[in-house]
PDB file of C-alpha atoms in Angstrom:
ATOM      1  CA  LEU A   1     -11.357 -19.917   2.612  1.00  0.00           C
ATOM      2  CA  ALA A   2      -8.973 -19.353   5.470  1.00  0.00           C
ATOM      3  CA  LYS A   3     -10.207 -16.546   7.714  1.00  0.00           C
ATOM      4  CA  THR A   4      -7.992 -14.766  10.208  1.00  0.00           C
ATOM      5  CA  THR A   5      -8.833 -13.379  13.635  1.00  0.00           C
ATOM      6  CA  GLN A   6      -6.659 -10.862  15.465  1.00  0.00           C
ATOM      7  CA  PRO A   7      -7.089  -8.662  18.537  1.00  0.00           C
ATOM      8  CA  ILE A   8      -8.536  -5.308  17.569  1.00  0.00           C
ATOM      9  CA  SER A   9      -5.995  -3.291  19.506  1.00  0.00           C
ATOM     10  CA  MET A  10      -2.983  -3.553  21.773  1.00  0.00           C
ATOM     11  CA  ASP A  11      -0.996  -1.139  23.884  1.00  0.00           C
ATOM     12  CA  SER A  12       2.674  -1.287  24.747  1.00  0.00           C
ATOM     13  CA  TYR A  13       5.545   0.862  25.931  1.00  0.00           C
ATOM     14  CA  GLU A  14       8.823   1.698  24.327  1.00  0.00           C
ATOM     15  CA  GLY A  15      11.451  -0.984  24.731  1.00  0.00           C
ATOM     16  CA  GLN A  16       8.997  -3.798  25.350  1.00  0.00           C
ATOM     17  CA  GLU A  17       8.525  -6.898  23.247  1.00  0.00           C
ATOM     18  CA  VAL A  18       5.130  -7.106  21.581  1.00  0.00           C
ATOM     19  CA  ASN A  19       3.495 -10.335  20.504  1.00  0.00           C
ATOM     20  CA  ILE A  20       0.438 -10.261  18.270  1.00  0.00           C
ATOM     21  CA  THR A  21      -1.348 -13.539  17.724  1.00  0.00           C
ATOM     22  CA  CYS A  22      -3.472 -14.369  14.727  1.00  0.00           C
ATOM     23  CA  SER A  23      -5.874 -17.298  14.537  1.00  0.00           C
ATOM     24  CA  HIS A  24      -6.423 -19.061  11.231  1.00  0.00           C
ATOM     25  CA  ASN A  25      -8.254 -22.238  12.154  1.00  0.00           C
ATOM     26  CA  ASN A  26      -9.011 -23.465   8.656  1.00  0.00           C
ATOM     27  CA  ILE A  27      -5.678 -22.755   7.074  1.00  0.00           C
ATOM     28  CA  ALA A  28      -4.964 -25.092   4.183  1.00  0.00           C
ATOM     29  CA  THR A  29      -1.877 -27.190   3.644  1.00  0.00           C
ATOM     30  CA  ASN A  30      -0.351 -24.881   1.056  1.00  0.00           C
ATOM     31  CA  ASP A  31      -1.224 -21.561   2.695  1.00  0.00           C
ATOM     32  CA  TYR A  32       1.465 -19.157   3.821  1.00  0.00           C
ATOM     33  CA  ILE A  33       1.126 -16.679   6.687  1.00  0.00           C
ATOM     34  CA  THR A  34       2.159 -13.125   5.973  1.00  0.00           C
ATOM     35  CA  TRP A  35       2.177 -10.002   8.117  1.00  0.00           C
ATOM     36  CA  TYR A  36       1.926  -6.428   6.917  1.00  0.00           C
ATOM     37  CA  GLN A  37       2.262  -3.106   8.721  1.00  0.00           C
ATOM     38  CA  GLN A  38       0.252  -0.020   7.821  1.00  0.00           C
ATOM     39  CA  PHE A  39       0.766   3.560   8.915  1.00  0.00           C
ATOM     40  CA  PRO A  40      -1.924   6.223   8.468  1.00  0.00           C
ATOM     41  CA  SER A  41      -2.250   7.515   4.917  1.00  0.00           C
ATOM     42  CA  GLN A  42       0.083   4.833   3.580  1.00  0.00           C
ATOM     43  CA  GLY A  43      -0.313   1.467   1.978  1.00  0.00           C
ATOM     44  CA  PRO A  44       0.552  -1.705   3.904  1.00  0.00           C
ATOM     45  CA  ARG A  45       4.189  -2.732   4.031  1.00  0.00           C
ATOM     46  CA  PHE A  46       5.444  -6.324   4.140  1.00  0.00           C
ATOM     47  CA  ILE A  47       7.003  -7.395   7.443  1.00  0.00           C
ATOM     48  CA  ILE A  48       7.486 -11.136   7.385  1.00  0.00           C
ATOM     49  CA  GLN A  49       6.181 -14.365   5.899  1.00  0.00           C
ATOM     50  CA  GLY A  50       6.357 -17.961   7.033  1.00  0.00           C
ATOM     51  CA  TYR A  51       4.995 -21.444   6.497  1.00  0.00           C
ATOM     52  CA  LYS A  52       5.943 -23.299   9.677  1.00  0.00           C
ATOM     53  CA  THR A  53       8.098 -23.155  12.819  1.00  0.00           C
ATOM     54  CA  LYS A  54       9.993 -19.893  13.129  1.00  0.00           C
ATOM     55  CA  VAL A  55      11.101 -17.173  10.776  1.00  0.00           C
ATOM     56  CA  THR A  56      13.208 -14.193  11.764  1.00  0.00           C
ATOM     57  CA  ASN A  57      14.321 -11.124   9.886  1.00  0.00           C
ATOM     58  CA  GLU A  58      15.796  -7.783  10.849  1.00  0.00           C
ATOM     59  CA  VAL A  59      12.521  -6.356  12.136  1.00  0.00           C
ATOM     60  CA  ALA A  60      10.429  -9.226  13.499  1.00  0.00           C
ATOM     61  CA  SER A  61      10.011 -12.906  14.222  1.00  0.00           C
ATOM     62  CA  LEU A  62       7.129 -15.127  13.246  1.00  0.00           C
ATOM     63  CA  PHE A  63       6.266 -18.181  15.309  1.00  0.00           C
ATOM     64  CA  ILE A  64       4.024 -20.854  13.822  1.00  0.00           C
ATOM     65  CA  PRO A  65       3.076 -23.938  15.891  1.00  0.00           C
ATOM     66  CA  ALA A  66       2.939 -27.384  14.383  1.00  0.00           C
ATOM     67  CA  ASP A  67      -0.818 -27.335  13.778  1.00  0.00           C
ATOM     68  CA  ARG A  68      -0.504 -23.956  12.005  1.00  0.00           C
ATOM     69  CA  LYS A  69      -3.890 -22.830  13.333  1.00  0.00           C
ATOM     70  CA  SER A  70      -2.351 -19.691  14.716  1.00  0.00           C
ATOM     71  CA  SER A  71       0.754 -17.593  14.368  1.00  0.00           C
ATOM     72  CA  THR A  72       2.451 -14.953  16.475  1.00  0.00           C
ATOM     73  CA  LEU A  73       4.227 -11.877  15.229  1.00  0.00           C
ATOM     74  CA  SER A  74       6.911 -10.789  17.665  1.00  0.00           C
ATOM     75  CA  LEU A  75       8.308  -7.259  17.596  1.00  0.00           C
ATOM     76  CA  PRO A  76      11.376  -6.903  19.812  1.00  0.00           C
ATOM     77  CA  ARG A  77      11.902  -3.676  21.742  1.00  0.00           C
ATOM     78  CA  VAL A  78       9.231  -1.558  20.098  1.00  0.00           C
ATOM     79  CA  SER A  79       9.578   2.168  19.639  1.00  0.00           C
ATOM     80  CA  LEU A  80       7.038   4.932  19.101  1.00  0.00           C
ATOM     81  CA  SER A  81       7.477   4.526  15.354  1.00  0.00           C
ATOM     82  CA  ASP A  82       6.058   1.004  15.562  1.00  0.00           C
ATOM     83  CA  THR A  83       2.626   2.453  16.273  1.00  0.00           C
ATOM     84  CA  ALA A  84       0.605   1.153  13.343  1.00  0.00           C
ATOM     85  CA  VAL A  85      -1.982  -1.392  12.253  1.00  0.00           C
ATOM     86  CA  TYR A  86      -0.674  -4.910  11.769  1.00  0.00           C
ATOM     87  CA  TYR A  87      -2.413  -7.317   9.410  1.00  0.00           C
ATOM     88  CA  CYS A  88      -2.209 -11.065   9.418  1.00  0.00           C
ATOM     89  CA  LEU A  89      -2.769 -12.504   5.982  1.00  0.00           C
ATOM     90  CA  VAL A  90      -3.208 -16.057   4.843  1.00  0.00           C
ATOM     91  CA  VAL A  91      -1.978 -16.457   1.306  1.00  0.00           C
ATOM     92  CA  LEU A  92      -3.021 -19.418  -0.765  1.00  0.00           C
ATOM     93  CA  SER A  93      -0.204 -20.608  -2.951  1.00  0.00           C
ATOM     94  CA  GLY A  94      -1.182 -21.378  -6.499  1.00  0.00           C
ATOM     95  CA  GLY A  95      -3.883 -18.779  -6.981  1.00  0.00           C
ATOM     96  CA  TYR A  96      -4.452 -15.063  -6.711  1.00  0.00           C
ATOM     97  CA  ASN A  97      -8.046 -15.152  -5.573  1.00  0.00           C
ATOM     98  CA  LYS A  98      -7.464 -16.097  -1.957  1.00  0.00           C
ATOM     99  CA  LEU A  99      -5.740 -13.015  -0.580  1.00  0.00           C
ATOM    100  CA  ILE A 100      -7.629 -12.448   2.655  1.00  0.00           C
ATOM    101  CA  PHE A 101      -6.684  -9.598   4.947  1.00  0.00           C
ATOM    102  CA  GLY A 102      -7.986  -9.655   8.492  1.00  0.00           C
ATOM    103  CA  ALA A 103      -9.309  -6.634  10.331  1.00  0.00           C
ATOM    104  CA  GLY A 104      -5.866  -5.824  11.673  1.00  0.00           C
ATOM    105  CA  THR A 105      -4.494  -5.068  15.121  1.00  0.00           C
ATOM    106  CA  ARG A 106      -3.984  -1.438  16.032  1.00  0.00           C
ATOM    107  CA  LEU A 107      -0.811  -1.248  18.101  1.00  0.00           C
ATOM    108  CA  ALA A 108      -0.185   1.863  20.170  1.00  0.00           C
ATOM    109  CA  VAL A 109       3.284   2.287  21.631  1.00  0.00           C
ATOM    110  CA  HIS A 110       3.519   4.741  24.509  1.00  0.00           C
ATOM    111  CA  PRO A 111       6.553   6.592  25.865  1.00  0.00           C
TER     112      PRO A 111
ATOM    113  CA  GLU B   1       9.047   5.006  -1.210  1.00  0.00           C
ATOM    114  CA  THR B   2       7.916   1.566  -2.294  1.00  0.00           C
ATOM    115  CA  GLY B   3       8.325   2.034  -6.036  1.00  0.00           C
ATOM    116  CA  VAL B   4       4.564   2.136  -6.539  1.00  0.00           C
ATOM    117  CA  THR B   5       2.942   5.499  -7.213  1.00  0.00           C
ATOM    118  CA  GLN B   6      -0.719   6.399  -7.349  1.00  0.00           C
ATOM    119  CA  THR B   7      -2.465   9.469  -8.705  1.00  0.00           C
ATOM    120  CA  PRO B   8      -4.370  11.371  -7.680  1.00  0.00           C
ATOM    121  CA  ARG B   9      -3.847  11.091  -3.936  1.00  0.00           C
ATOM    122  CA  HIS B  10      -7.239  12.603  -3.238  1.00  0.00           C
ATOM    123  CA  LEU B  11     -10.356  12.676  -5.393  1.00  0.00           C
ATOM    124  CA  VAL B  12     -13.819  14.059  -4.807  1.00  0.00           C
ATOM    125  CA  MET B  13     -16.462  13.209  -7.358  1.00  0.00           C
ATOM    126  CA  GLY B  14     -20.191  13.318  -7.822  1.00  0.00           C
ATOM    127  CA  MET B  15     -22.236  10.238  -8.506  1.00  0.00           C
ATOM    128  CA  THR B  16     -22.616  11.106 -12.187  1.00  0.00           C
ATOM    129  CA  ASN B  17     -18.939  11.789 -12.836  1.00  0.00           C
ATOM    130  CA  LYS B  18     -16.441   9.596 -14.623  1.00  0.00           C
ATOM    131  CA  LYS B  19     -12.915   9.519 -13.306  1.00  0.00           C
ATOM    132  CA  SER B  20      -9.889   7.265 -13.399  1.00  0.00           C
ATOM    133  CA  LEU B  21      -7.297   6.259 -10.836  1.00  0.00           C
ATOM    134  CA  LYS B  22      -3.781   5.570 -12.017  1.00  0.00           C
ATOM    135  CA  CYS B  23      -1.110   3.304 -10.616  1.00  0.00           C
ATOM    136  CA  GLU B  24       2.447   2.918 -11.832  1.00  0.00           C
ATOM    137  CA  GLN B  25       5.145   0.604 -10.564  1.00  0.00           C
ATOM    138  CA  HIS B  26       8.867   0.959 -11.204  1.00  0.00           C
ATOM    139  CA  LEU B  27       9.883  -2.420  -9.825  1.00  0.00           C
ATOM    140  CA  GLY B  28       9.777  -4.592 -12.912  1.00  0.00           C
ATOM    141  CA  HIS B  29       6.901  -6.608 -11.468  1.00  0.00           C
ATOM    142  CA  ASN B  30       4.391  -8.591 -13.467  1.00  0.00           C
ATOM    143  CA  ALA B  31       1.404  -8.685 -11.130  1.00  0.00           C
ATOM    144  CA  MET B  32      -0.692  -5.705 -10.089  1.00  0.00           C
ATOM    145  CA  TYR B  33      -3.649  -5.413  -7.754  1.00  0.00           C
ATOM    146  CA  TRP B  34      -6.447  -3.054  -6.772  1.00  0.00           C
ATOM    147  CA  TYR B  35      -7.699  -3.062  -3.188  1.00  0.00           C
ATOM    148  CA  LYS B  36     -10.457  -1.123  -1.445  1.00  0.00           C
ATOM    149  CA  GLN B  37     -10.015  -0.067   2.163  1.00  0.00           C
ATOM    150  CA  SER B  38     -13.085   1.296   3.898  1.00  0.00           C
ATOM    151  CA  ALA B  39     -13.233   2.611   7.406  1.00  0.00           C
ATOM    152  CA  LYS B  40     -13.568  -0.179   9.931  1.00  0.00           C
ATOM    153  CA  LYS B  41     -13.438  -2.905   7.287  1.00  0.00           C
ATOM    154  CA  PRO B  42     -10.627  -5.193   6.187  1.00  0.00           C
ATOM    155  CA  LEU B  43      -8.757  -4.618   2.983  1.00  0.00           C
ATOM    156  CA  GLU B  44     -10.781  -5.999   0.106  1.00  0.00           C
ATOM    157  CA  LEU B  45      -9.076  -7.373  -2.970  1.00  0.00           C
ATOM    158  CA  MET B  46     -10.869  -6.093  -6.073  1.00  0.00           C
ATOM    159  CA  PHE B  47      -8.857  -7.037  -9.143  1.00  0.00           C
ATOM    160  CA  VAL B  48      -5.654  -8.860 -10.000  1.00  0.00           C
ATOM    161  CA  TYR B  49      -3.619  -8.705 -13.177  1.00  0.00           C
ATOM    162  CA  ASN B  50      -0.809 -11.138 -13.811  1.00  0.00           C
ATOM    163  CA  PHE B  51       1.280 -10.594 -16.924  1.00  0.00           C
ATOM    164  CA  LYS B  52      -1.352  -8.078 -18.110  1.00  0.00           C
ATOM    165  CA  GLU B  53      -4.118 -10.649 -17.924  1.00  0.00           C
ATOM    166  CA  GLN B  54      -6.936 -10.148 -15.456  1.00  0.00           C
ATOM    167  CA  THR B  55      -6.949 -13.200 -13.244  1.00  0.00           C
ATOM    168  CA  GLU B  56      -9.416 -12.175 -10.580  1.00  0.00           C
ATOM    169  CA  ASN B  57     -12.510 -10.048 -10.227  1.00  0.00           C
ATOM    170  CA  ASN B  58     -13.826 -10.488  -6.742  1.00  0.00           C
ATOM    171  CA  SER B  59     -17.489  -9.732  -7.429  1.00  0.00           C
ATOM    172  CA  VAL B  60     -16.793  -6.059  -7.948  1.00  0.00           C
ATOM    173  CA  PRO B  61     -19.681  -3.964  -9.328  1.00  0.00           C
ATOM    174  CA  SER B  62     -19.410  -3.003 -12.979  1.00  0.00           C
ATOM    175  CA  ARG B  63     -19.162   0.680 -12.084  1.00  0.00           C
ATOM    176  CA  PHE B  64     -15.510  -0.151 -11.388  1.00  0.00           C
ATOM    177  CA  SER B  65     -13.593  -1.039 -14.529  1.00  0.00           C
ATOM    178  CA  PRO B  66      -9.896  -1.954 -14.438  1.00  0.00           C
ATOM    179  CA  GLU B  67      -7.422  -1.587 -17.254  1.00  0.00           C
ATOM    180  CA  CYS B  68      -3.855  -2.846 -17.475  1.00  0.00           C
ATOM    181  CA  PRO B  69      -2.212  -1.670 -20.716  1.00  0.00           C
ATOM    182  CA  ASN B  70       1.208  -2.991 -19.689  1.00  0.00           C
ATOM    183  CA  SER B  71       2.937  -4.533 -16.712  1.00  0.00           C
ATOM    184  CA  SER B  72       3.884  -1.151 -15.260  1.00  0.00           C
ATOM    185  CA  HIS B  73       0.531   0.617 -15.367  1.00  0.00           C
ATOM    186  CA  LEU B  74      -2.850  -0.096 -13.890  1.00  0.00           C
ATOM    187  CA  PHE B  75      -5.977   2.008 -14.070  1.00  0.00           C
ATOM    188  CA  LEU B  76      -9.297   1.911 -12.291  1.00  0.00           C
ATOM    189  CA  HIS B  77     -12.057   3.633 -14.228  1.00  0.00           C
ATOM    190  CA  LEU B  78     -14.938   4.897 -12.146  1.00  0.00           C
ATOM    191  CA  HIS B  79     -18.438   5.826 -13.270  1.00  0.00           C
ATOM    192  CA  THR B  80     -21.771   6.408 -11.559  1.00  0.00           C
ATOM    193  CA  LEU B  81     -20.349   5.609  -8.148  1.00  0.00           C
ATOM    194  CA  GLN B  82     -22.322   5.546  -4.925  1.00  0.00           C
ATOM    195  CA  PRO B  83     -21.484   7.296  -1.639  1.00  0.00           C
ATOM    196  CA  GLU B  84     -20.671   3.907  -0.100  1.00  0.00           C
ATOM    197  CA  ASP B  85     -17.830   3.609  -2.604  1.00  0.00           C
ATOM    198  CA  SER B  86     -15.964   6.310  -0.707  1.00  0.00           C
ATOM    199  CA  ALA B  87     -12.785   4.664   0.537  1.00  0.00           C
ATOM    200  CA  LEU B  88      -9.025   4.450   0.196  1.00  0.00           C
ATOM    201  CA  TYR B  89      -8.137   2.645  -3.030  1.00  0.00           C
ATOM    202  CA  LEU B  90      -4.786   0.945  -2.898  1.00  0.00           C
ATOM    203  CA  CYS B  91      -2.706  -0.382  -5.724  1.00  0.00           C
ATOM    204  CA  ALA B  92      -0.040  -3.028  -5.205  1.00  0.00           C
ATOM    205  CA  SER B  93       2.396  -4.971  -7.312  1.00  0.00           C
ATOM    206  CA  SER B  94       4.379  -8.159  -6.886  1.00  0.00           C
ATOM    207  CA  LEU B  95       6.850 -10.175  -8.865  1.00  0.00           C
ATOM    208  CA  GLY B  96       4.173 -12.451 -10.250  1.00  0.00           C
ATOM    209  CA  THR B  97       4.700 -15.810 -11.855  1.00  0.00           C
ATOM    210  CA  SER B  98       3.300 -17.557 -14.849  1.00  0.00           C
ATOM    211  CA  GLY B  99       1.812 -20.121 -12.506  1.00  0.00           C
ATOM    212  CA  GLY B 100      -0.103 -17.529 -10.534  1.00  0.00           C
ATOM    213  CA  ALA B 101       1.515 -18.111  -7.151  1.00  0.00           C
ATOM    214  CA  ILE B 102       0.943 -15.279  -4.721  1.00  0.00           C
ATOM    215  CA  THR B 103       3.401 -15.944  -1.965  1.00  0.00           C
ATOM    216  CA  ASP B 104       5.644 -13.175  -3.215  1.00  0.00           C
ATOM    217  CA  THR B 105       5.683  -9.890  -1.358  1.00  0.00           C
ATOM    218  CA  GLN B 106       3.279  -7.177  -2.419  1.00  0.00           C
ATOM    219  CA  TYR B 107       4.414  -3.570  -2.592  1.00  0.00           C
ATOM    220  CA  PHE B 108       1.670  -1.070  -1.994  1.00  0.00           C
ATOM    221  CA  GLY B 109       1.261   2.462  -3.205  1.00  0.00           C
ATOM    222  CA  PRO B 110       0.102   5.260  -0.896  1.00  0.00           C
ATOM    223  CA  GLY B 111      -3.487   5.009  -2.098  1.00  0.00           C
ATOM    224  CA  THR B 112      -6.094   7.365  -3.474  1.00  0.00           C
ATOM    225  CA  ARG B 113      -8.584   8.736  -0.982  1.00  0.00           C
ATOM    226  CA  LEU B 114     -11.889   8.801  -2.866  1.00  0.00           C
ATOM    227  CA  THR B 115     -14.949  10.678  -1.700  1.00  0.00           C
ATOM    228  CA  VAL B 116     -18.219  10.262  -3.584  1.00  0.00           C
ATOM    229  CA  LEU B 117     -20.779  12.964  -2.937  1.00  0.00           C
TER     230      LEU B 117
END
């Protein structure tokens, strides 16, 4: 099973770009990489998903190198409201039993 | 609002009680999930239903019993729980496919905070 490793916590300031890297050394060929955001007392919320190279949406970018053993979530110009826990998730296509959430990265954005 | 609701939001129960958690999704999805989130531990997938059929039971103790009467509703029946079962229980749904692919986005409810005394 693909296991993910993320930094436990990160600090940033408003307006900065934040990059959170996730390691998934034994990711399988058909696995996707997905990131979720979770605020206190709420369920996780989908941010972005990718398979290779780069994916960008209105809130974030996801960079995946060729070997796919890691991925980086990039949050441009963070604000105080981006303070949350961010989870990297490797999702095995073709089966429901391989949803593996990591421990998450607690991001604190300061004024 | 994600379109997934959970009730109750908070629940305190004794170890001999029987209670049920309810989840309802208004998104027209076909897959529903139960997760357990304990303090300082990663989210743990407990059960998965796809098109009302249970597809996964990740070694969850029998004191947790899921029920999915239709694609919009999911229950988690609880009996003779232990204090270590105290956690946030999250329900999620996704589009689901007949092939069981799970790359589709999951939409989570706000969770039920369970305390077992």
